[in-house]
Short mmCIF file of C-alpha atoms in Angstrom, two decimals:
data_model
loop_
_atom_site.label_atom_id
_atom_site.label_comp_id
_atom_site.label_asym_id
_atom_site.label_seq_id
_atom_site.Cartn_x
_atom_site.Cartn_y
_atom_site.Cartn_z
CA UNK A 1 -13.56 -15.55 -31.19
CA UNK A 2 -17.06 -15.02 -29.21
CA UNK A 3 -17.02 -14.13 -25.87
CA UNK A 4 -17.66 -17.31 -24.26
CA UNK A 5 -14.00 -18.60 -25.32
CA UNK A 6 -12.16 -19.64 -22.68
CA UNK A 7 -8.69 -18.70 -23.18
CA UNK A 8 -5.10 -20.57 -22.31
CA UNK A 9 -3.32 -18.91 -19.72
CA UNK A 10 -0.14 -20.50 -18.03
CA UNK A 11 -0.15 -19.22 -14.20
CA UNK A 12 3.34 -19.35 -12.63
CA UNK A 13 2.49 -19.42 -8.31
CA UNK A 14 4.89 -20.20 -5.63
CA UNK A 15 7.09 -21.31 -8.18
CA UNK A 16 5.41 -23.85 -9.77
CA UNK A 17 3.54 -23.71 -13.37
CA UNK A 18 -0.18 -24.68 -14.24
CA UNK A 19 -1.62 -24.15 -17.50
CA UNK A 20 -5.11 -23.63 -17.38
CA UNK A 21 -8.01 -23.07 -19.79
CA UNK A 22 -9.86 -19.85 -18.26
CA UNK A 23 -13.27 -17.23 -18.86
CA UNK A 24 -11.54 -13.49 -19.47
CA UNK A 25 -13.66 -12.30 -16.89
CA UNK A 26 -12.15 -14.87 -14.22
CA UNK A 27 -10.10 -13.12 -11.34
CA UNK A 28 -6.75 -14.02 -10.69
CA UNK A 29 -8.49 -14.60 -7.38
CA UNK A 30 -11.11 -16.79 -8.48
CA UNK A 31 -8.57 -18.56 -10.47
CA UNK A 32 -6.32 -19.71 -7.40
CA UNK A 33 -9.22 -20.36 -5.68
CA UNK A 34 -11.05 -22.72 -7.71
CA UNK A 35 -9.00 -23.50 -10.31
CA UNK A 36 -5.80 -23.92 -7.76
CA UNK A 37 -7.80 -24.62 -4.68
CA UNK A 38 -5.07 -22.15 -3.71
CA UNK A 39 -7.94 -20.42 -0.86
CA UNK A 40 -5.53 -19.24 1.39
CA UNK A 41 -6.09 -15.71 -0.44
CA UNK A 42 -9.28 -14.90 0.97
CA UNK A 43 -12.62 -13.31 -0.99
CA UNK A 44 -14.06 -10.75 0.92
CA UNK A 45 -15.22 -7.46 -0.82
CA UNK A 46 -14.16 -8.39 -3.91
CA UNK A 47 -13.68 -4.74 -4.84
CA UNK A 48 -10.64 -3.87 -4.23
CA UNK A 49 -11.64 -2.23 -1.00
CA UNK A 50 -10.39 -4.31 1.94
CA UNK A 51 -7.05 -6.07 0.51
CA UNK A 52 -7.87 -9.83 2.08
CA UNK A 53 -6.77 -10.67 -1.19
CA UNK A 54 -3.66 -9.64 -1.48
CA UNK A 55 -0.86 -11.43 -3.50
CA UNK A 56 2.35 -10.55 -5.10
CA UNK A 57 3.04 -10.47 -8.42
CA UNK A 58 5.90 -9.77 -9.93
CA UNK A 59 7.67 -7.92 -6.61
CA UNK A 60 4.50 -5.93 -6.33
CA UNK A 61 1.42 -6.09 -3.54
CA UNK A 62 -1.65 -6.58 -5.67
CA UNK A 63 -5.29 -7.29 -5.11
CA UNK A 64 -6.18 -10.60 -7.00
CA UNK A 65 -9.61 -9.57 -7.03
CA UNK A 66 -9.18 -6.52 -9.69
CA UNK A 67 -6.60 -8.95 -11.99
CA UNK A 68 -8.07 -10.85 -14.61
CA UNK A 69 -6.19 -14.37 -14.52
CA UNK A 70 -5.83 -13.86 -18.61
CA UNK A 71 -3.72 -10.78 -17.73
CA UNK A 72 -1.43 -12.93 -15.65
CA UNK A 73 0.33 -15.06 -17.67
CA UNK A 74 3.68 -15.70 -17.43
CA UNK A 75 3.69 -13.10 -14.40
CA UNK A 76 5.50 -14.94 -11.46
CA UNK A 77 2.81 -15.05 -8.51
CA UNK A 78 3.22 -15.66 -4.65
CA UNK A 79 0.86 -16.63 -2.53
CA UNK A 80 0.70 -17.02 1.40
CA UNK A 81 0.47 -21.01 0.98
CA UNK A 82 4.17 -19.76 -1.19
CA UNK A 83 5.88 -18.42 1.67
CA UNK A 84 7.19 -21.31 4.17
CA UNK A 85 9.79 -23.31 3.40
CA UNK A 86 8.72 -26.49 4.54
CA UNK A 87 8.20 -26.20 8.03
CA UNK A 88 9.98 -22.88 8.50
CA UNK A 89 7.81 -20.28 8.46
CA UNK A 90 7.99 -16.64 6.85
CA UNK A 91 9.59 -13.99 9.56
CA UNK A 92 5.99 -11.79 8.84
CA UNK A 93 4.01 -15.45 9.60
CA UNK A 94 6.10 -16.15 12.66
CA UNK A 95 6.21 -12.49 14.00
CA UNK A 96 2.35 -12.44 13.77
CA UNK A 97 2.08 -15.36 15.93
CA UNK A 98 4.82 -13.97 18.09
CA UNK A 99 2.95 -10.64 18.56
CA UNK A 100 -0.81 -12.33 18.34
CA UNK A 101 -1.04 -9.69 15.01
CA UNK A 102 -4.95 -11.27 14.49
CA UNK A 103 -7.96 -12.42 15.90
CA UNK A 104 -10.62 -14.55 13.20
CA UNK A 105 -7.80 -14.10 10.53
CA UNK A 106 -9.51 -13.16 8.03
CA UNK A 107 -7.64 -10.53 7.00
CA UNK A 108 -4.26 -12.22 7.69
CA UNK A 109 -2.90 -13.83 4.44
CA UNK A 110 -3.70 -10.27 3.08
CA UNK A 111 -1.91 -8.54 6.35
CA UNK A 112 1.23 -10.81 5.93
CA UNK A 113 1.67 -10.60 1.79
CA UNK A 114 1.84 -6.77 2.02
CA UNK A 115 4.15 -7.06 4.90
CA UNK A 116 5.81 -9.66 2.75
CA UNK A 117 6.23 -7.04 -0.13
CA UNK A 118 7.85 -4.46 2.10
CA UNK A 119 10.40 -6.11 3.33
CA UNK A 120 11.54 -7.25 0.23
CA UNK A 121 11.80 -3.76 -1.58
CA UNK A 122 12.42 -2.31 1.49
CA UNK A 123 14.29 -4.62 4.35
CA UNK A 124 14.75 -1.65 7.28
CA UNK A 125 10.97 0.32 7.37
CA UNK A 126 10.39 2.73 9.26
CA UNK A 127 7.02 2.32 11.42
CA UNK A 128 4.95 4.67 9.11
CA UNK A 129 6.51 3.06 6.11
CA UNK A 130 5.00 -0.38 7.96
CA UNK A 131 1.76 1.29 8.16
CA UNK A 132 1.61 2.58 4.71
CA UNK A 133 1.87 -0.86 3.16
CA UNK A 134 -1.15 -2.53 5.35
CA UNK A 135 -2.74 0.94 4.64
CA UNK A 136 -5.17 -1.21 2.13
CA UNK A 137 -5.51 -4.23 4.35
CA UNK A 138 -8.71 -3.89 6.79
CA UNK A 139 -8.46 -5.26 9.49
CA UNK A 140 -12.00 -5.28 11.28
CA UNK A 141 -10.88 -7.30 15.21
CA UNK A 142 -8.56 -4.30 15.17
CA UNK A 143 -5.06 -6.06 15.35
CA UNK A 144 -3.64 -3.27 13.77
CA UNK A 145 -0.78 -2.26 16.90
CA UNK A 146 -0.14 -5.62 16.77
CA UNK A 147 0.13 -6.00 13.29
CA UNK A 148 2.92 -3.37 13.53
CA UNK A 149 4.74 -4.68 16.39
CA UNK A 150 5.01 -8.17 13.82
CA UNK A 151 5.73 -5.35 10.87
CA UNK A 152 8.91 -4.43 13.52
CA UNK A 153 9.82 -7.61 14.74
CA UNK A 154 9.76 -9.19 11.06
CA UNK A 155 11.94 -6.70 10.12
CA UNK A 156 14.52 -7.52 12.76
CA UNK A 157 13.86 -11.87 12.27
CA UNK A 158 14.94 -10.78 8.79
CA UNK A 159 18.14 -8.91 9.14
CA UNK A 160 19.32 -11.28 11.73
CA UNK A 161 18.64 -14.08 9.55
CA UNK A 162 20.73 -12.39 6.62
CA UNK A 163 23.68 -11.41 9.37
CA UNK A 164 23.86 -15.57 10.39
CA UNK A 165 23.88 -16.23 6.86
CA UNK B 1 -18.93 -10.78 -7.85
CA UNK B 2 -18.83 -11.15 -11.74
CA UNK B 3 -18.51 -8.90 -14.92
CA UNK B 4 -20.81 -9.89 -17.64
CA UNK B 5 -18.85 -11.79 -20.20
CA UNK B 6 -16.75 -10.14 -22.12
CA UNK B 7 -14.17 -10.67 -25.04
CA UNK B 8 -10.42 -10.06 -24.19
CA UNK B 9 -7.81 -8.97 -26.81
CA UNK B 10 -4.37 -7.96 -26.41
CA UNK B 11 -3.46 -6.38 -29.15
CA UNK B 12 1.00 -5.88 -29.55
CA UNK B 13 0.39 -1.66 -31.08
CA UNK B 14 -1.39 1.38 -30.16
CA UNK B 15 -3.00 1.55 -33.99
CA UNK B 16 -4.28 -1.87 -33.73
CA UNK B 17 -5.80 -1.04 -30.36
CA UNK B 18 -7.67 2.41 -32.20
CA UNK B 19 -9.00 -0.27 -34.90
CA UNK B 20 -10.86 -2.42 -32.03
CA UNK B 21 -11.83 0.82 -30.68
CA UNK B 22 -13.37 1.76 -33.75
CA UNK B 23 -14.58 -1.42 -34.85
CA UNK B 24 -16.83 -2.33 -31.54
CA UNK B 25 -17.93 0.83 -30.23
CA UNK B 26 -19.24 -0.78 -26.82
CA UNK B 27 -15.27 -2.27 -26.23
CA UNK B 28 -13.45 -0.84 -23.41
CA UNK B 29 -9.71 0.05 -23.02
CA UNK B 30 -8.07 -1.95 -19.59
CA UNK B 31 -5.31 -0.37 -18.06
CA UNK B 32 -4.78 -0.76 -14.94
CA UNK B 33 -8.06 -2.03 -14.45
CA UNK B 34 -9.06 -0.69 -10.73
CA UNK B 35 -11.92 1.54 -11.55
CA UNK B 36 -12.95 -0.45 -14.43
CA UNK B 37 -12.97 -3.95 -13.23
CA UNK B 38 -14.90 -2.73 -10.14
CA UNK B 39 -17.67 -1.23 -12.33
CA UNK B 40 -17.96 -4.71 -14.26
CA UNK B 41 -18.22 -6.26 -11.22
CA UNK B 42 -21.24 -3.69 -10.31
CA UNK B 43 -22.66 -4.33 -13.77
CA UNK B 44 -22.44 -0.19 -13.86
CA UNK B 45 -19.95 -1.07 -17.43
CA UNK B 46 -20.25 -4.06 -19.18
CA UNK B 47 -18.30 -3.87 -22.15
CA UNK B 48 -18.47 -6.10 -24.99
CA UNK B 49 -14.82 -6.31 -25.00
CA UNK B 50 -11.99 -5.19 -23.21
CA UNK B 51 -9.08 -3.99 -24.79
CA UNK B 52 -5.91 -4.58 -22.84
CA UNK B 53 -3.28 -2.27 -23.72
CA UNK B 54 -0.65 -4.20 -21.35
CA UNK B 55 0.77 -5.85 -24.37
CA UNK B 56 1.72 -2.74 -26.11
CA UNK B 57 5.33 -1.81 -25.93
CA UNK B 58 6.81 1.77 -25.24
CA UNK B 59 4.05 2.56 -23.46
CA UNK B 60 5.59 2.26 -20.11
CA UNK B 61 8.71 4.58 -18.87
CA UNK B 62 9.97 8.31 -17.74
CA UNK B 63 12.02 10.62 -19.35
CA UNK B 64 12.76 13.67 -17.01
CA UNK B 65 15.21 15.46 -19.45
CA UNK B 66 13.83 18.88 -20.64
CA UNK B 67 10.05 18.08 -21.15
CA UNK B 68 9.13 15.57 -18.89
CA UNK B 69 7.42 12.58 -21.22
CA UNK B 70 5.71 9.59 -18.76
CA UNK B 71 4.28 6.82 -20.76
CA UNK B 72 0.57 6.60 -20.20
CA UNK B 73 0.95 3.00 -18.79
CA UNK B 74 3.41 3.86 -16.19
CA UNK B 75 2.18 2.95 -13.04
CA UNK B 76 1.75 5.66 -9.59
CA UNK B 77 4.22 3.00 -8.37
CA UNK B 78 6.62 3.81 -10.80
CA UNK B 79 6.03 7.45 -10.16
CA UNK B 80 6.35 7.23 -6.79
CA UNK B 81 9.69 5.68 -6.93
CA UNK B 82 11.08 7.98 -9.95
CA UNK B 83 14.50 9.54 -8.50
CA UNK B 84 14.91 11.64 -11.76
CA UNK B 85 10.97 12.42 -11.56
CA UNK B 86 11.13 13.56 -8.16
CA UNK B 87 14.23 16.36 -8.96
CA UNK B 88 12.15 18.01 -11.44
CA UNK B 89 8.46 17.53 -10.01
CA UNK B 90 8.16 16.94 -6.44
CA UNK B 91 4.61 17.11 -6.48
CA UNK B 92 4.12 14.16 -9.27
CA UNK B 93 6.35 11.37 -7.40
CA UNK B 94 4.54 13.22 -3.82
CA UNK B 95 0.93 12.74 -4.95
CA UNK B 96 1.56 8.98 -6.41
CA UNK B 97 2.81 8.07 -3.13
CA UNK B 98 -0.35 9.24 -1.56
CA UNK B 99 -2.60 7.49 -4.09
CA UNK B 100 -5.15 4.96 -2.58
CA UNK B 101 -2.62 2.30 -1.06
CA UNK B 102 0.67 0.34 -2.39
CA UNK B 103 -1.72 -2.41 -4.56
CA UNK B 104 -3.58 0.63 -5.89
CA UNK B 105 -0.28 2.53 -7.22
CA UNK B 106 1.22 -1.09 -8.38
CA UNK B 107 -1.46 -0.92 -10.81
CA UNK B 108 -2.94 2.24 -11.38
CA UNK B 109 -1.54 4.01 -14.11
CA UNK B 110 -1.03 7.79 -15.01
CA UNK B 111 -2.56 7.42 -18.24
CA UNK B 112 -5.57 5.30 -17.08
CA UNK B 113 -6.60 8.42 -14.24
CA UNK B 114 -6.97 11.05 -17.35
CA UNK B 115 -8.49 9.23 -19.58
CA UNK B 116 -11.19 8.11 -16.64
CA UNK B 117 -11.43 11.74 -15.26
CA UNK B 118 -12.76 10.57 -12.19
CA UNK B 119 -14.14 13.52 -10.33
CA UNK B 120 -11.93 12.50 -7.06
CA UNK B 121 -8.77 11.64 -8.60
CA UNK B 122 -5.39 13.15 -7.83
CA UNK B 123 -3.88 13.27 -11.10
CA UNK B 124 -6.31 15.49 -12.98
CA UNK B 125 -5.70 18.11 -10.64
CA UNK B 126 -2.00 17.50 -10.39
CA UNK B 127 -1.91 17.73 -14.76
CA UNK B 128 -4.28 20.39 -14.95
CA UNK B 129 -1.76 22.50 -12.66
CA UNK B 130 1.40 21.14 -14.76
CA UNK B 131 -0.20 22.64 -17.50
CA UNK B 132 0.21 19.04 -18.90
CA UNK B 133 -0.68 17.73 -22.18
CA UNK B 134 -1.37 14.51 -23.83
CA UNK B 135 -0.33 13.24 -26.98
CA UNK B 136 -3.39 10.66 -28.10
CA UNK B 137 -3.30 8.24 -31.38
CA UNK B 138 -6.62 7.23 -33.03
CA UNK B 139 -7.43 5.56 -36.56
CA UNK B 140 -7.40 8.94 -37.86
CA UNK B 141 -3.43 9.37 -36.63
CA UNK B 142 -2.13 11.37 -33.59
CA UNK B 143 -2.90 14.94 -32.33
CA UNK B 144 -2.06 16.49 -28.91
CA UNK B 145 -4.82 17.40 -26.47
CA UNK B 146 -3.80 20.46 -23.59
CA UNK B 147 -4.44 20.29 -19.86
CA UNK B 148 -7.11 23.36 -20.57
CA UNK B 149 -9.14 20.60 -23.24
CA UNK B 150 -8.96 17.59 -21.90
CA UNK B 151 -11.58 17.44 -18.98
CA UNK B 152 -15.16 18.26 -20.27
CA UNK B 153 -17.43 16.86 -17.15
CA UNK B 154 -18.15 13.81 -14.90
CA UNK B 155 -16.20 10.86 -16.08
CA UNK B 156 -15.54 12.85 -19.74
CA UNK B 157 -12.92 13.97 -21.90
CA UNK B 158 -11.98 15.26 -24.95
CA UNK B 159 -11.14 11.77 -26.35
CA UNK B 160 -12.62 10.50 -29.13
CA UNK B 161 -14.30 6.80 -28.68
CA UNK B 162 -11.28 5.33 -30.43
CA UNK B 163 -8.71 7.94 -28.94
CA UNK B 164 -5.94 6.13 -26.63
CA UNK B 165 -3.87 8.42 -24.38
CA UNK B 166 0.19 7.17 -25.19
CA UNK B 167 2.08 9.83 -23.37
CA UNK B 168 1.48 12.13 -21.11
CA UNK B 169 3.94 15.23 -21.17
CA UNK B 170 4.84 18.19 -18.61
CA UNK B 171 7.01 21.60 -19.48
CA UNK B 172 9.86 21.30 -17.87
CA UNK B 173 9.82 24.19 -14.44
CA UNK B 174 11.36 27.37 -14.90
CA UNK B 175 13.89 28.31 -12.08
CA UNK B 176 11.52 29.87 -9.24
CA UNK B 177 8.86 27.52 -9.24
CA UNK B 178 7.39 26.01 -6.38
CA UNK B 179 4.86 23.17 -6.38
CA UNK B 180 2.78 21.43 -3.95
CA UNK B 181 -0.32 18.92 -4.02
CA UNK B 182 -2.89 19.24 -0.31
CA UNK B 183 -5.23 16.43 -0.18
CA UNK B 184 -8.38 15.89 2.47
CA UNK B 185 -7.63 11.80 1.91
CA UNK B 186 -10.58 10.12 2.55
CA UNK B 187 -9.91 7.53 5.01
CA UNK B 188 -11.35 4.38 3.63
CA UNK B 189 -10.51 4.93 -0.20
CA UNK B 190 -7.49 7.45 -0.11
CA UNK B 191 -9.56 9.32 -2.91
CA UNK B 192 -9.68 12.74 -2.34
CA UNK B 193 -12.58 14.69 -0.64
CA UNK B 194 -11.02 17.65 -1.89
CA UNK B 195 -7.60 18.29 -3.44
CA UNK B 196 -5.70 21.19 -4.73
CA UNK B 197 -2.97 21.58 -6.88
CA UNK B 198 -0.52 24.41 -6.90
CA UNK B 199 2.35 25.44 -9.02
CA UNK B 200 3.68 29.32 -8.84
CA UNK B 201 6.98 30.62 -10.93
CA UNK B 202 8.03 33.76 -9.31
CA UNK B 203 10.41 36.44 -12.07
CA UNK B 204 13.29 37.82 -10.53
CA UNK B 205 11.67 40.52 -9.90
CA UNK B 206 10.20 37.88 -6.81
CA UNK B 207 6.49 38.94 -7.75
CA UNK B 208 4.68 35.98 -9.37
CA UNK B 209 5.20 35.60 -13.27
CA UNK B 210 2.40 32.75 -13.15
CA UNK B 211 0.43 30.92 -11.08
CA UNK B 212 -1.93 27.62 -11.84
CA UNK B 213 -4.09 26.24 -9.18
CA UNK B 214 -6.08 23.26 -9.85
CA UNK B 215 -9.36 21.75 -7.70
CA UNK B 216 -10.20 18.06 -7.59
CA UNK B 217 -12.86 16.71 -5.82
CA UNK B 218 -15.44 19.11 -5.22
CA UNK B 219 -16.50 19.98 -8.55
CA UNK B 220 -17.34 17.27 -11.16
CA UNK B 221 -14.02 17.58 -13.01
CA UNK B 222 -11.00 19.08 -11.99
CA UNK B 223 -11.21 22.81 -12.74
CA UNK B 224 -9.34 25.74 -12.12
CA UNK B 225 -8.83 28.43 -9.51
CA UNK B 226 -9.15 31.37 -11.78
CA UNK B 227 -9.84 33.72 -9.44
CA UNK B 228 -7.38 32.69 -7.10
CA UNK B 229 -4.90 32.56 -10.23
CA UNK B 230 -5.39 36.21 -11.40
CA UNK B 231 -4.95 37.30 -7.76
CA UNK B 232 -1.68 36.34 -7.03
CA UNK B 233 -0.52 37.67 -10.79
CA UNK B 234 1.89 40.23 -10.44
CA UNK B 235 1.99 39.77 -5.87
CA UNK B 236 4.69 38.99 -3.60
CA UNK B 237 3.92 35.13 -2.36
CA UNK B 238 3.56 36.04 1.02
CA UNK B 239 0.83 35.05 3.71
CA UNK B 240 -1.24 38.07 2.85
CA UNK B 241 -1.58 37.09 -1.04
CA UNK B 242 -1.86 33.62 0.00
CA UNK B 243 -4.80 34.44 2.48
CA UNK B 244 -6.44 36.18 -0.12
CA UNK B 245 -6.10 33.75 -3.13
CA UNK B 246 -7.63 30.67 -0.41
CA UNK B 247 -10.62 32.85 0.36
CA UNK B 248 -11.38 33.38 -3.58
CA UNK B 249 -10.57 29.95 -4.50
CA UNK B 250 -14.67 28.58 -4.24
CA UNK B 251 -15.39 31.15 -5.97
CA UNK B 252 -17.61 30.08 -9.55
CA UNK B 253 -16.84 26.71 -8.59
CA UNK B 254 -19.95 24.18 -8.91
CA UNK B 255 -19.42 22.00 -5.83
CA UNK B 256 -20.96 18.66 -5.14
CA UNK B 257 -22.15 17.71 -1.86
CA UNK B 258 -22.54 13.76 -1.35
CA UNK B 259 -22.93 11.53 2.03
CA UNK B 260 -19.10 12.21 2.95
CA UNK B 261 -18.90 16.07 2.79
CA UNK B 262 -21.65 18.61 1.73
CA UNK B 263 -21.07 20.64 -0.30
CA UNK B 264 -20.48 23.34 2.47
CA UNK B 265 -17.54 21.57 3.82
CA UNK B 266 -15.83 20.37 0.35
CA UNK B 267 -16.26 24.58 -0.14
CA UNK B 268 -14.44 25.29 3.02
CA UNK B 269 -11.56 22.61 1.98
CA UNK B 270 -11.26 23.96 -1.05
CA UNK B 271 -9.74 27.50 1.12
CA UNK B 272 -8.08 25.42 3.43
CA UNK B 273 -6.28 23.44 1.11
CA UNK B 274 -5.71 25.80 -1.23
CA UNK B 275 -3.87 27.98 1.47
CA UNK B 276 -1.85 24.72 2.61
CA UNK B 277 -0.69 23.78 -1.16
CA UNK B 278 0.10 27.71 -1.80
CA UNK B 279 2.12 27.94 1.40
CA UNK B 280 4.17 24.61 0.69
CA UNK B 281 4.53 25.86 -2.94
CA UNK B 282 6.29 28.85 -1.83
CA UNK B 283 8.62 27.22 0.80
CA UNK B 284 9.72 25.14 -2.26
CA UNK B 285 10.79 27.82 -4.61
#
């Protein structure tokens, strides 16, 4: 096998499966970008210094930019375009809009997928636990009081959603 | 951003991993992958291969009864969320939670931060303090390398090139010890500016039996406190001893100075720090 060898990798996002044919040194980022025209998860340092590209794989908050795609397969993988259903938004996507948690959204999908993360380990934060998980998301408009007012208010769209249920 | 091309093998066991090791010597081990990938993307590494050691099993778990045995791939997250781990050393599941950010300790692993021996990682510090050790496998079998051996200089160890770290182990506390990690965090990366590492078993006699203290950050590996070490042999941990051991703690150390902190500064957090982790160690005893 010489380096050039692409390699088959089966990526499992938002529930759905795509095999693919994939360069080891392709990004899981690079991957759902231009393999999945998945480019909600945004490129930005591509260093794993600002976390716009953050995804979540297997329960966890990861960068796709420091994840080869060949070490993803078979992981299950959720994106932001992953987290509606239908026309219902997220609680963290709706709470962001409710709170005005951005301003060029750049940073967002990130913002929202380690919010996203949180609330599913951990469904009653406290505010510094909300400000630990965006601790790697950059946010350079400076949303971030907002951003933690839509880490609170997500929070509470989520319990009271489980309560009606 | 790219990394050069590269060939990717999984291998499913620790001895056929030491074989590619051995076989390509420009092949690279992956791990966690987020100090590595980044210096592909810089073109600062650009291994022929990479290695990935995900696909081993029984690399991966913690096993806090007696000796404490944490499987080089285990994760900071893992650490971090160790009930069992966090009984027996505070500091360990304390200093994972205060590693770079949650998608750094969902992938960074224990094993991955020794073997890299980055000159502002937590963990070196943290081991060297444990009086750690870790038990290594190459093509020539398995030996056991102590905290004391392991770092040799920037980015070094004692590893062979076809050495893989498989467990990393820590003696289980005697009753009376206290232990605390004190990080300057840098505020961008979480790395640390400076860190210290302190672990102090008092005898019942309540003077202290023994007393490691560990530096990371300011000098190009972690390295001891030795001064600081052989002052409070023998003392009462008290804010005297504690004042004195801080002041000494510089002392011999070779400190780099970079565009963050000089080296005057990192010097002065070294004291500071030390002080901090030595009066936190004591209110944990």
């Amino acid at each position: 096998m010489g380096p050039h060898t692409h390699l088959p990798v089966t990526l499992s996002v938002n529930g759905s499966r795509f095999p693919l044919l994939i360069e080891p040194r392709r990004t899981l980022l690079d991957a759902l970008r231009h393999d999945l025209a998945l480019t909600g998860t945004k490129k930005v340092c591509d260093a794993g210094d600002c976390g716009a590209c953050t995804v979540i794989v297997d329960g966890r908050a990861v960068y796709a930019c420091l994840l080869l795609a060949v070490d993803c397969d078979d992981r299950d993988i959720t994106t932001i375009e992953g987290l509606a259903k239908g026309n219902a938004l997220d609680p963290v996507q709706e709470a962001f809009i409710q709170h005005d948690a951005f301003q060029c959204g750049f940073c967002t999908s990130g913002q929202i997928m380690s919010l996203r993360a949180l609330l599913d380990a951990n469904p009653e934060p406290s505010d510094d636990q909300i400000l630990r998980a965006v601790t790697g998301n950059l946010c350079r408009c400076g949303a971030y009081l907002n951003i933690l007012k839509a880490g609170r208010l997500a929070a509470d769209m989520q319990r009271q959603a489980a309560a009606d249920v | 951003m790219f990394p050069n091309q590269f060939e990717y093998q999984r291998p499913d066991s620790v001895q056929a991993a030491a074989g590619l090791l051995a076989a390509d010597p420009d092949a690279k081990l992956l791990a966690g992958g987020h100090s590595l990938i980044p210096a592909m993307k810089l073109r600062l590494a650009s291994p022929s291969s990479l290695v990935d050691l995900g696909g081993i099993e029984g690399l991966v778990g913690i096993d806090a009864a007696g000796t404490i045995a944490i499987g080089a791939m285990t994760t900071y997250a893992m650490l971090r969320d160790s009930r069992e781990l966090s009984r027996v050393l505070p500091m360990v599941t304390d200093a994972a939670d205060n590693v770079g950010d949650p998608a750094v300790q969902a992938r960074g692993t224990l094993g991955g931060a020794l073997a890299h021996s980055d000159p502002a990682a937590d963990f070196t510090a943290i081991f060297l303090a444990l009086n750690g050790s870790v038990d290594v496998t190459g093509t020539n079998g398995t030996r056991t390398i102590g905290a004391d051996d392991l770092f040799v200089d920037l980015f070094t160890t004692a590893l062979q090139p076809d050495e893989i770290i498989t467990s990393v182990s820590f003696p289980a506390p005697d009753s009376g010890t206290g232990m605390a990690y004190e990080k300057f965090r840098h505020p961008a990366s979480g790395y640390a500016v400076v860190g210290v590492a302190a672990v102090v078993t008092t005898g019942s006699d309540g003077n202290v039996a023994s007393a490691r203290i560990a530096i990371t950050g300011a000098p190009s590996k972690a390295t001891r406190a030795s001064e600081s070490e052989q002052l409070l042999q023998g003392k009462k941990l008290n804010d005297e001893s504690i004042a004195a051991a801080a002041a000494a703690a510089a002392n011999g150390l070779d400190i780099n100075g970079d565009h963050f902190a000089s080296e005057e500064y990192r010097r002065h957090l070294v004291g500071v720090l030390t002080g901090r982790a030595l009066t936190r160690a004591a209110a944990g005893m």
